[in-house]
CSV table of C-alpha atoms in Angstrom, one decimal:
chain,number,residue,atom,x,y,z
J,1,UNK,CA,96.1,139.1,136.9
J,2,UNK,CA,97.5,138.5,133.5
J,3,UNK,CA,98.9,135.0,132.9
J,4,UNK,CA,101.7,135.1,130.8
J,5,UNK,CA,102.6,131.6,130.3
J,6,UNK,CA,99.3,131.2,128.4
J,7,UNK,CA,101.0,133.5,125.6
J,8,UNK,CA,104.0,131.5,125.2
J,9,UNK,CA,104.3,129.9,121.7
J,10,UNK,CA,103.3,125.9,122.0
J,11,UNK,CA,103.7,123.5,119.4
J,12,UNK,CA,100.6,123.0,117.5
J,13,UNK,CA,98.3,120.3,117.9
J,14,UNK,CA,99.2,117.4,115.4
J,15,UNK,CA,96.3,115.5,115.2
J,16,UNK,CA,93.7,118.7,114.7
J,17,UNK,CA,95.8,120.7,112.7
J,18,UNK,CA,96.1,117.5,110.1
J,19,UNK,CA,92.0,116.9,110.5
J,20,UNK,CA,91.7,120.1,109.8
J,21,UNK,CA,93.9,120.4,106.9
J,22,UNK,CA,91.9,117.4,105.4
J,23,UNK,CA,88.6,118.5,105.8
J,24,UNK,CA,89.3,122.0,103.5
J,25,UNK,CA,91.1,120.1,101.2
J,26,UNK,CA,94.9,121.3,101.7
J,27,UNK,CA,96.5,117.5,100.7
J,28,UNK,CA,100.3,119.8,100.2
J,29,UNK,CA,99.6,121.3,103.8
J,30,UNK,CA,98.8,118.2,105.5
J,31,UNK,CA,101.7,116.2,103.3
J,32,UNK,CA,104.0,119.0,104.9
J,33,UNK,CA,102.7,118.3,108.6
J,34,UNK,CA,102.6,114.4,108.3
J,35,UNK,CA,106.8,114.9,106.8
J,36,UNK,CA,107.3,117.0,109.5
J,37,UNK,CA,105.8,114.4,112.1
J,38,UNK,CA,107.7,111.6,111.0
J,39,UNK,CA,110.9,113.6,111.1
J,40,UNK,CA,110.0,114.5,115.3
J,41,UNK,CA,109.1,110.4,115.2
J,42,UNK,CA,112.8,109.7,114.0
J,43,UNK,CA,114.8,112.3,116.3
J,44,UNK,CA,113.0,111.1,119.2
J,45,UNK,CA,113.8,107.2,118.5
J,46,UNK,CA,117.5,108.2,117.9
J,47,UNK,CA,117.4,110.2,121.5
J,48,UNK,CA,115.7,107.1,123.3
J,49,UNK,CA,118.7,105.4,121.4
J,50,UNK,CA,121.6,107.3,122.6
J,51,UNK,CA,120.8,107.2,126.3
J,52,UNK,CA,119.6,103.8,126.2
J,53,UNK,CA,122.0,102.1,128.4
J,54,UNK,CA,120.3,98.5,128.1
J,55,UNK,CA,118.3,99.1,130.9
J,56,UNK,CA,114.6,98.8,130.4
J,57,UNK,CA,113.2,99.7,133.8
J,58,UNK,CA,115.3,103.2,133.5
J,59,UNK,CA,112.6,105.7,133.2
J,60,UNK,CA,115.0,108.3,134.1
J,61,UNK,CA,115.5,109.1,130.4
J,62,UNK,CA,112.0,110.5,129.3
J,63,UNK,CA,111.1,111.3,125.7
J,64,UNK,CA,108.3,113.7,125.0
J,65,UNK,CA,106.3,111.8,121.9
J,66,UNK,CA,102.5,113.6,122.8
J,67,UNK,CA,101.5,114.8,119.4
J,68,UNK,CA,103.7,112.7,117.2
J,69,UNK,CA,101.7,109.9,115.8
J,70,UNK,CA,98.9,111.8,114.9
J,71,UNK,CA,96.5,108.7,113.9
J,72,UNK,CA,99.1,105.3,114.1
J,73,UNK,CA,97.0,103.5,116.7
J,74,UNK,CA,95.0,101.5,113.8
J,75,UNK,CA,97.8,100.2,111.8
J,76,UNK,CA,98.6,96.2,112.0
J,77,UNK,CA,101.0,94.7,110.3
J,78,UNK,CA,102.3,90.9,110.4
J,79,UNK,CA,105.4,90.2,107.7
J,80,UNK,CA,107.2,86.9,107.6
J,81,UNK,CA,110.4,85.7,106.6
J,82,UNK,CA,110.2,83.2,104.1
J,83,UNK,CA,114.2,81.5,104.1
J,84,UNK,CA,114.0,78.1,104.0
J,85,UNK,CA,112.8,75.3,101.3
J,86,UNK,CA,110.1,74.4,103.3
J,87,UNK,CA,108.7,78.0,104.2
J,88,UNK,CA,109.2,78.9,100.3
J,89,UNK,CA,106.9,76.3,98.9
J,90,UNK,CA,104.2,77.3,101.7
J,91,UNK,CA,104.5,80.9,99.6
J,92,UNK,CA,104.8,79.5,97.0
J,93,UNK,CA,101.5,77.4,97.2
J,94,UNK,CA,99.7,80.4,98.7
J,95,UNK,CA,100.8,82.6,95.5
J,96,UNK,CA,100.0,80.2,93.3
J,97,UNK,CA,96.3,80.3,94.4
J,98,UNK,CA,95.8,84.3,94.8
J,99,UNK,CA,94.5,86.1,91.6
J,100,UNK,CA,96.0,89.6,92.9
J,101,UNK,CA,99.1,90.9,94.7
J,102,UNK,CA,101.7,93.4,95.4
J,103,UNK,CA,105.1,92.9,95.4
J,104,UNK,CA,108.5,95.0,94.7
J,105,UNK,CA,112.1,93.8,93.9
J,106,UNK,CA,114.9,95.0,96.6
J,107,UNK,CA,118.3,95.5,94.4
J,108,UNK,CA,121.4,97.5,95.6
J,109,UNK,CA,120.9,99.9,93.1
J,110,UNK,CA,118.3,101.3,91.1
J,111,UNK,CA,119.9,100.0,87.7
J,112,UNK,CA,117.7,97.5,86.5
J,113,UNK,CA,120.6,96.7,83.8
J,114,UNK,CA,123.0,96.5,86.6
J,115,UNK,CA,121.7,95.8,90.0
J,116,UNK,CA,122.2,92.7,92.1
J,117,UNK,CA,119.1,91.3,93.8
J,118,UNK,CA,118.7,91.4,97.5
J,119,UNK,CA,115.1,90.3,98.1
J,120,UNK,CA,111.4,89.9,97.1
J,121,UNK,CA,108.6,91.1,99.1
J,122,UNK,CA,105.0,90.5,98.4
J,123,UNK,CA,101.3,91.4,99.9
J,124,UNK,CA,98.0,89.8,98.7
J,125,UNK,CA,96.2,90.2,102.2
J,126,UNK,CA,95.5,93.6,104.0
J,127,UNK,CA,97.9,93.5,107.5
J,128,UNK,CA,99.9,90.1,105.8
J,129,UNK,CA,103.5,90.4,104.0
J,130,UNK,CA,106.5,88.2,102.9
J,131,UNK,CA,109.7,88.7,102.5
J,132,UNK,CA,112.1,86.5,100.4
J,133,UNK,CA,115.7,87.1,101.3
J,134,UNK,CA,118.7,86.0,98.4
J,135,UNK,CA,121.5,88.4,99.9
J,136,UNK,CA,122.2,88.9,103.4
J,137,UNK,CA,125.3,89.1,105.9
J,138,UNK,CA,126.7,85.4,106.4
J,139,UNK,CA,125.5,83.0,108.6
J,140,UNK,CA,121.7,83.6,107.9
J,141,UNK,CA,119.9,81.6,105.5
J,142,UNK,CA,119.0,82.7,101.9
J,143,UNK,CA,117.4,81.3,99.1
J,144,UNK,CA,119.1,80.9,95.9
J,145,UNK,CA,118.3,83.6,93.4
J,146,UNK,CA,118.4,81.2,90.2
J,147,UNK,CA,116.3,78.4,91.6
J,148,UNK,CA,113.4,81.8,93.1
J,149,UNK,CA,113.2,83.3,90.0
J,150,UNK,CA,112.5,80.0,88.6
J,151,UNK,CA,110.0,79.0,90.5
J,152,UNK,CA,108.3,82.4,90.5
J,153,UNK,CA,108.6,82.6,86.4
J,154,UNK,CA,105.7,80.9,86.0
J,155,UNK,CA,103.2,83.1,88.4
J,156,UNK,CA,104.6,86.6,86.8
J,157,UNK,CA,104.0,85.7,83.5
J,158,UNK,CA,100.6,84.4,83.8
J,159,UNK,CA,98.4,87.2,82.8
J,160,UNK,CA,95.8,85.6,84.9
J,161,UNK,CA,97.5,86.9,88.1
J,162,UNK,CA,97.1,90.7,89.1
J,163,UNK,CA,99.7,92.1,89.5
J,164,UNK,CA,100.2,95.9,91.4
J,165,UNK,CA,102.9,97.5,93.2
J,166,UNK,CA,104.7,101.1,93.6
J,167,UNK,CA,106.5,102.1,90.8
J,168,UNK,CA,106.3,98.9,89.1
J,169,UNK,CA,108.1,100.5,85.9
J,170,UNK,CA,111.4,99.5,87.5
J,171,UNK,CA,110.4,95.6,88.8
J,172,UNK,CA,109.4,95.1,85.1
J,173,UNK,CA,112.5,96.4,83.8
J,174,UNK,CA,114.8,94.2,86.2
J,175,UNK,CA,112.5,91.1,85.8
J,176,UNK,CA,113.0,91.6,82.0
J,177,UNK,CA,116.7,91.2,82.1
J,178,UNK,CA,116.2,88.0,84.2
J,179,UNK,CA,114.4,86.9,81.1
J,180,UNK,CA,111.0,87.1,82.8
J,181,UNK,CA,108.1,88.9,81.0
J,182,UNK,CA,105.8,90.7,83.5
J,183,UNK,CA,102.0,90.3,82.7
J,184,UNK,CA,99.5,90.7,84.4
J,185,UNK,CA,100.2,94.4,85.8
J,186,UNK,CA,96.6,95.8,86.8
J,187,UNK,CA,97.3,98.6,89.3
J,188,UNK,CA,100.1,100.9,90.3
J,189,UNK,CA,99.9,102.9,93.3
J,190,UNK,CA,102.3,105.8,91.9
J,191,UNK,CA,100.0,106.4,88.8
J,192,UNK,CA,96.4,106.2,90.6
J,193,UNK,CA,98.2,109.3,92.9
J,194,UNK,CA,99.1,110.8,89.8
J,195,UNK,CA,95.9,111.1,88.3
J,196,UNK,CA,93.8,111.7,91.3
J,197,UNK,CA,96.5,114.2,92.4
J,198,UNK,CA,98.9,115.3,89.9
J,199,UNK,CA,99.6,118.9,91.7
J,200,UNK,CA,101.0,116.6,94.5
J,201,UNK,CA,104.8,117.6,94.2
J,202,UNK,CA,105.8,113.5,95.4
J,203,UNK,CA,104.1,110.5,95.0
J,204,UNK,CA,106.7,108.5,96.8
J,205,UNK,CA,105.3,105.4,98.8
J,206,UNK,CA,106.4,106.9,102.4
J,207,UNK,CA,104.4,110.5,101.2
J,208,UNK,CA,101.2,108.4,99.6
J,209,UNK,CA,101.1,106.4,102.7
J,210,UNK,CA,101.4,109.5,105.4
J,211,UNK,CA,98.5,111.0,102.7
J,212,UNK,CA,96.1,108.1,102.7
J,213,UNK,CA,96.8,105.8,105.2
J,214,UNK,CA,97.5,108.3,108.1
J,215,UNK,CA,101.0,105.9,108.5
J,216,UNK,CA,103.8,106.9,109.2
J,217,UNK,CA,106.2,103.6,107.5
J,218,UNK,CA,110.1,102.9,108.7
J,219,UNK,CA,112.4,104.6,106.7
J,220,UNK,CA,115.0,103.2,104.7
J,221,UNK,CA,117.5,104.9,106.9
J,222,UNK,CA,116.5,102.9,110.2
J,223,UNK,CA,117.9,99.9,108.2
J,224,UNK,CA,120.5,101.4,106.3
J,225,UNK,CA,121.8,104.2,108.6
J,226,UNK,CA,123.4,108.0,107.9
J,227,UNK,CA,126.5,109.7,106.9
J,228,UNK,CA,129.5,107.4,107.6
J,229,UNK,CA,127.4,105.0,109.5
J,230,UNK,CA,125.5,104.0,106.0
J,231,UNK,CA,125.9,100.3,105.3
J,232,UNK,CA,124.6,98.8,102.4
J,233,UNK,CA,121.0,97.0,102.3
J,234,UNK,CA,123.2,93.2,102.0
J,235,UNK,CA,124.6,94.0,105.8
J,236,UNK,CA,121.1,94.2,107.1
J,237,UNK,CA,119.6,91.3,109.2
J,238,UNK,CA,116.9,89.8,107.2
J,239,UNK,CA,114.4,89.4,110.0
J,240,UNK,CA,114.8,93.5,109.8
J,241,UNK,CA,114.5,93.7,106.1
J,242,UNK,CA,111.6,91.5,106.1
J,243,UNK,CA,109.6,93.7,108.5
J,244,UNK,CA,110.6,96.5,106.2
J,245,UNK,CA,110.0,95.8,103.2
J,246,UNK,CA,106.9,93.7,104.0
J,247,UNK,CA,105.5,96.8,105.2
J,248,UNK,CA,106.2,98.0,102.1
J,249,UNK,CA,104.4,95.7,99.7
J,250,UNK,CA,101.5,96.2,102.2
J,251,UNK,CA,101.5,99.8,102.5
J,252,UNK,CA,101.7,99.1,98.6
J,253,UNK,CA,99.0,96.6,98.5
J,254,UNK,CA,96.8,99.1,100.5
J,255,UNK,CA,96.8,102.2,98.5
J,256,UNK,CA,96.0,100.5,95.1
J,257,UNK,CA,92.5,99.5,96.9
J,258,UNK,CA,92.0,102.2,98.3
J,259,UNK,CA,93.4,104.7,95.4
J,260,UNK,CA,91.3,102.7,92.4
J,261,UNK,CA,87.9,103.3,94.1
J,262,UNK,CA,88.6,106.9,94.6
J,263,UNK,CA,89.5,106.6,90.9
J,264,UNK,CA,85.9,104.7,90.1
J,265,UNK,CA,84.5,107.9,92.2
J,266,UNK,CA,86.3,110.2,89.9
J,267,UNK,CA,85.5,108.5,86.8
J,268,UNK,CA,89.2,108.0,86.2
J,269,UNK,CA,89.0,104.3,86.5
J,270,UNK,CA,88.6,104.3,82.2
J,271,UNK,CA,92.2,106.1,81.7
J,272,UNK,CA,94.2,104.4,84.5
J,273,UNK,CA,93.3,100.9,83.0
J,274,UNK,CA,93.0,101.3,79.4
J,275,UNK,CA,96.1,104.1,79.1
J,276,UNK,CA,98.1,104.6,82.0
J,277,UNK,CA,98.7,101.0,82.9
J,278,UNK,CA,98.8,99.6,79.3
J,279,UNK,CA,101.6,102.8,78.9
J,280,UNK,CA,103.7,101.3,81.3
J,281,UNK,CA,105.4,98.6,79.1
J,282,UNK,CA,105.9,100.9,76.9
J,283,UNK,CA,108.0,103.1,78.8
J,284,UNK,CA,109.8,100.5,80.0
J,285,UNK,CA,110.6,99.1,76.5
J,286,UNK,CA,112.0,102.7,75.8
J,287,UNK,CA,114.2,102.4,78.7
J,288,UNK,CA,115.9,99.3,77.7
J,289,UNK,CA,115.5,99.4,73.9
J,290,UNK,CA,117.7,102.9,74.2
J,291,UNK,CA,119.0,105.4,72.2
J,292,UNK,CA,122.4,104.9,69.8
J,293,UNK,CA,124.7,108.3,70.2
J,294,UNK,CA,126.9,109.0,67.4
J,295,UNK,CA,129.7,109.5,69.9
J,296,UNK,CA,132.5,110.0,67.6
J,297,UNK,CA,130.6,113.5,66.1
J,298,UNK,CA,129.7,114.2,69.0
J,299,UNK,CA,133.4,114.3,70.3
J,300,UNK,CA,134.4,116.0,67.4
J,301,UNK,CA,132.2,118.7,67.9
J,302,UNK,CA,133.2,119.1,71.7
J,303,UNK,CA,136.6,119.5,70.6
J,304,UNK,CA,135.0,122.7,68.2
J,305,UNK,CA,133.3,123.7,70.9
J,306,UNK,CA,136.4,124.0,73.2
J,307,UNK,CA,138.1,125.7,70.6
J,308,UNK,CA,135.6,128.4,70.2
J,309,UNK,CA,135.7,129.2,73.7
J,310,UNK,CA,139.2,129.4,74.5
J,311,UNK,CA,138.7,132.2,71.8
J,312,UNK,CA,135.7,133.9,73.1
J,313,UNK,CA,137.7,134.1,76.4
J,314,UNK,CA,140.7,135.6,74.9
J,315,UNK,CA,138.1,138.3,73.2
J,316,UNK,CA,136.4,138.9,76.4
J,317,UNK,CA,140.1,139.1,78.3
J,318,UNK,CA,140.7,142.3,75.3
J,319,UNK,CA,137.6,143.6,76.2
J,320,UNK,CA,137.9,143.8,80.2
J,321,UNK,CA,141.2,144.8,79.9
J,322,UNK,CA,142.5,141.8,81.9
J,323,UNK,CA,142.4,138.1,82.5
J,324,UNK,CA,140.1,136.9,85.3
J,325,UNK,CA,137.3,133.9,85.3
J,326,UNK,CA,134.7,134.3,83.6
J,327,UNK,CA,132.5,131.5,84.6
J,328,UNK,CA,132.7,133.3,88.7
J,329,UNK,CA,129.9,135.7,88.6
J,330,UNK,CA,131.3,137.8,91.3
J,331,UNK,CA,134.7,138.5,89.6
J,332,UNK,CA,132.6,138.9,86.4
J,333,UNK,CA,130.6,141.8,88.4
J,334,UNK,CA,134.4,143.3,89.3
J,335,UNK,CA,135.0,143.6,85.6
J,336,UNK,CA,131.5,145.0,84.4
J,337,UNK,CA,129.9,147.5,87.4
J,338,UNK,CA,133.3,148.4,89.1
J,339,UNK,CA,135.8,148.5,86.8
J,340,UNK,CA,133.7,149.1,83.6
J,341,UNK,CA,130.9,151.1,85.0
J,342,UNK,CA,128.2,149.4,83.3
J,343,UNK,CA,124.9,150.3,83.9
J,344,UNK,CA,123.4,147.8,86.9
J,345,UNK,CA,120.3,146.0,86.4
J,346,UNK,CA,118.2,143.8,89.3
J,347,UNK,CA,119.7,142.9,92.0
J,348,UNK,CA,120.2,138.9,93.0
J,349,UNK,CA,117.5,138.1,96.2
J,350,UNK,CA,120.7,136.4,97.8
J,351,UNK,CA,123.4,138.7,98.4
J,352,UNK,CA,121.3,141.8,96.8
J,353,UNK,CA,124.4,142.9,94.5
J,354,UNK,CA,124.2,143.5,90.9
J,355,UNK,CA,123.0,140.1,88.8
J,356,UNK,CA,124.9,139.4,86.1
J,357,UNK,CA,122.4,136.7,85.6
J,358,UNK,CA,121.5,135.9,81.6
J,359,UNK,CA,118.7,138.5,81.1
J,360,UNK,CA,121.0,140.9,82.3
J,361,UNK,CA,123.3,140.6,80.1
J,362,UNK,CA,121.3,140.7,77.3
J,363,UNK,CA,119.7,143.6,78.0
J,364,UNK,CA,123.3,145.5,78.4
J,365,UNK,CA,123.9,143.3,74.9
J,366,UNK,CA,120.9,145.1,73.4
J,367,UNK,CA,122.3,148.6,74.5
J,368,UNK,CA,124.8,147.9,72.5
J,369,UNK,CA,127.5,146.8,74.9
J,370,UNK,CA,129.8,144.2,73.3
J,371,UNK,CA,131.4,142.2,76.5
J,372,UNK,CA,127.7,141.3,77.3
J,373,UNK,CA,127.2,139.7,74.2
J,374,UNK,CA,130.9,137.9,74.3
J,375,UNK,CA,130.1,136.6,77.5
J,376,UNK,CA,126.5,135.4,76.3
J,377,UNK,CA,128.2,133.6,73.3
J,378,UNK,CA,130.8,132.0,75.8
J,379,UNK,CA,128.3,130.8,78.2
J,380,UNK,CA,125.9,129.1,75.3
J,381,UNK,CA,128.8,127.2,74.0
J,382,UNK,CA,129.9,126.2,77.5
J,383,UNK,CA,126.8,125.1,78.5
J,384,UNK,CA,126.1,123.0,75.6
J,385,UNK,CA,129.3,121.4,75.5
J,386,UNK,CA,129.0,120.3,79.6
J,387,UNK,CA,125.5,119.7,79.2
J,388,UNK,CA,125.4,117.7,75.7
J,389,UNK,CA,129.0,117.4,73.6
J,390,UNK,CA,130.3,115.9,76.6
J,391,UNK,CA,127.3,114.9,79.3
J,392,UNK,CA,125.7,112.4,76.9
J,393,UNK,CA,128.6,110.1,76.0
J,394,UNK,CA,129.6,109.8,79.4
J,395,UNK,CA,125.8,108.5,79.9
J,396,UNK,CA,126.2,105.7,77.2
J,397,UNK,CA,126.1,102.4,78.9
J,398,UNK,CA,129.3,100.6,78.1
J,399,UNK,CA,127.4,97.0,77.9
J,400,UNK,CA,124.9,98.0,75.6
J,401,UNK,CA,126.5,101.2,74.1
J,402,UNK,CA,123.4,103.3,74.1
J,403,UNK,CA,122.1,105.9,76.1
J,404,UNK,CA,119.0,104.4,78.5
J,405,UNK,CA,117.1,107.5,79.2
J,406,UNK,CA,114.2,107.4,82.3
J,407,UNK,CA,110.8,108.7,81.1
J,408,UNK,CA,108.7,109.7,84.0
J,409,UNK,CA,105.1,109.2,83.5
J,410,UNK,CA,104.4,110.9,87.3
């Protein structure tokens, strides 16, 4: 007899489908499955969550997790909490004595000009992290952030000291307008990814670590929370932030060994160190030196701008024979294949009616149609005015009034 529950459609195996992904090679594939694992992860801790009653001998509630971890049994992790005098010059000692480490700088926002500080975390052992708190909710002890970054000048800007991290770019940057010069920076886990993989479309630490650690870390939303129940890193207990983000700084810590011998194997090791790495202060000095805007032209030519506009649409109105917006591409396909019978060209793969899209319109322009090419002139000067005239000035910081662009080098 035929059994039919054998054809029903299953979930896939996890943990073979992501071997096998690795042994032929397909890293996007397997960055896709490992997402897509930590996603089922999540859901099912936020089911186990909502009927958790307080109750741990219920096992009424049961979650199916087979196939979600794929290979998590082999992580350990041990991250401390470093808030009190005593505890800091313990780190502080230990530090002192390492000649390499990872660490990262927890701000509320990712302003390195503007951004309070929340924390420090920092790896130097496999398994091992730390994390300094400086804001917290009340009641819970913090170290002072002037008397920290005091006491850790000395170790960042000896040159002696590795330094590596994720994305150190930014932790330079903030440490730079704390009057601390960074040096010392040997690794970065972000730029080893980069040139090993740059086809990769992230190199974010939570994808690198899925990729080459087979871990699966917390995300930031487990601390933070979603939608209207987001509260901001500061409310967070620091016992939770220090498991967090010491993870961090050892998932870190982690990929820059593991990433610079597969760059020794590539024979990349002689461009990360002598011109990635080295190109990172320079970057960063771009950042913060910035760019001066002559913002008074630039005003005055938005004001031309709008002015020529306002006179292409009255031109374009004459043309159509009626007012009707002209940036709304469906009214603007009213006025051109239903009421002026222009000829249509492709289709849009949305809706599959007539594009009015720019190569459209300048291929009616070309046949010699002259509301095309009004509409082509309008959009041009709109565009650069939103874009440009008016987007950059609004981008000028108003402490240092000059534009601070972000150059990626991944």
């Amino acid at each position: 007899p035929m059994e039919w529950e054998a054809w029903k459609l299953k979930e896939p195996d996890a943990k073979a489908l992501l071997a096998y992904y690795k042994e032929l090679g397909f890293n996007r594939l397997a960055t896709e499955l490992r997402a897509e694992v930590a996603k089922k992860m999540e859901k099912a801790r936020k089911q186990r969550m909502l009927f958790d009653m307080g109750d741990e001998d219920d096992e009424e509630v049961v979650v199916d997790r087979s196939g979600l971890y794929l290979e998590e049994t082999t992580w350990q992790g041990k991250y401390e909490l470093v808030d009190t005098p005593v505890k800091l010059s313990e780190f502080l000692a230990a530090l002192r004595s390492c000649t390499r480490f990872a660490f990262d700088v927890i701000t509320e926002e990712q302003n390195p000009r503007h951004s309070k500080l929340v924390g420090m975390s920092f790896c130097w052992q496999t398994g091992r992290g730390y994390y300094l708190p400086v804001l917290g909710p009340e009641h819970q002890k913090l170290l002072p952030e002037a008397e920290l970054l005091k006491k850790l000048k000395r170790v960042f800007e000896d040159g002696n000291i590795q330094k590596v991290g994720h994305d150190l770019k930014f932790e330079m940057a903030w440490l730079h307008h704390q009057g601390i010069r960074l040096q010392g920076v040997s690794g970065d886990a972000r730029v080893a990814s980069y040139l090993l993989h740059a086809g990769e479309r992230t190199h974010s630490l939570a994808d690198l670590s899925r990729r080459h650690l087979d871990h699966n870390p917390v995300p930031r939303t487990r601390l933070t929370g979603e939608g209207k129940l987001t509260r901001r890193l500061v409310a967070v207990d620091t016992p939770e932030m220090a498991q967090h983000f010491g993870e961090e700084s050892d998932i870190a810590w982690r990929l820059c060994e593991q990433l610079e011998k597969e760059l020794v194997d590539a024979q990349l090791q002689k461009v990360y160190q002598e011109l990635e790495i080295p190109l990172i202060p320079v970057l960063m000095e771009m950042e913060e030196t910035g760019i001066t805007l002559h913002v008074d032209l630039l005003r005055e030519l938005s004001r031309e701008y709008t002015a020529e506009a306002r006179a292409l649409e009255e031109e374009i109105y004459r043309l159509a024979g009626r007012r009707f917006n002209v940036d709304s591409p469906i009214q603007l396909r009213e006025i051109l294949f239903v009421e002026l019978k222009l000829p249509k060209g492709k289709k849009t793969a949305q809706t599959g009616e007539a594009s009015t899209n720019q190569e459209v319109l300048e291929a009616l322009a070309a046949e010699g149609y002259e509301l095309p090419n009004k509409i082509i002139a309008y959009r041009q000067r709109t565009k650069l005015q939103s874009t440009y005239l008016d987007g950059l000035p609004a981008q000028v910081d108003m402490q240092t009034g000059r534009l601070h662009c972000q150059f990626n080098q991944t």
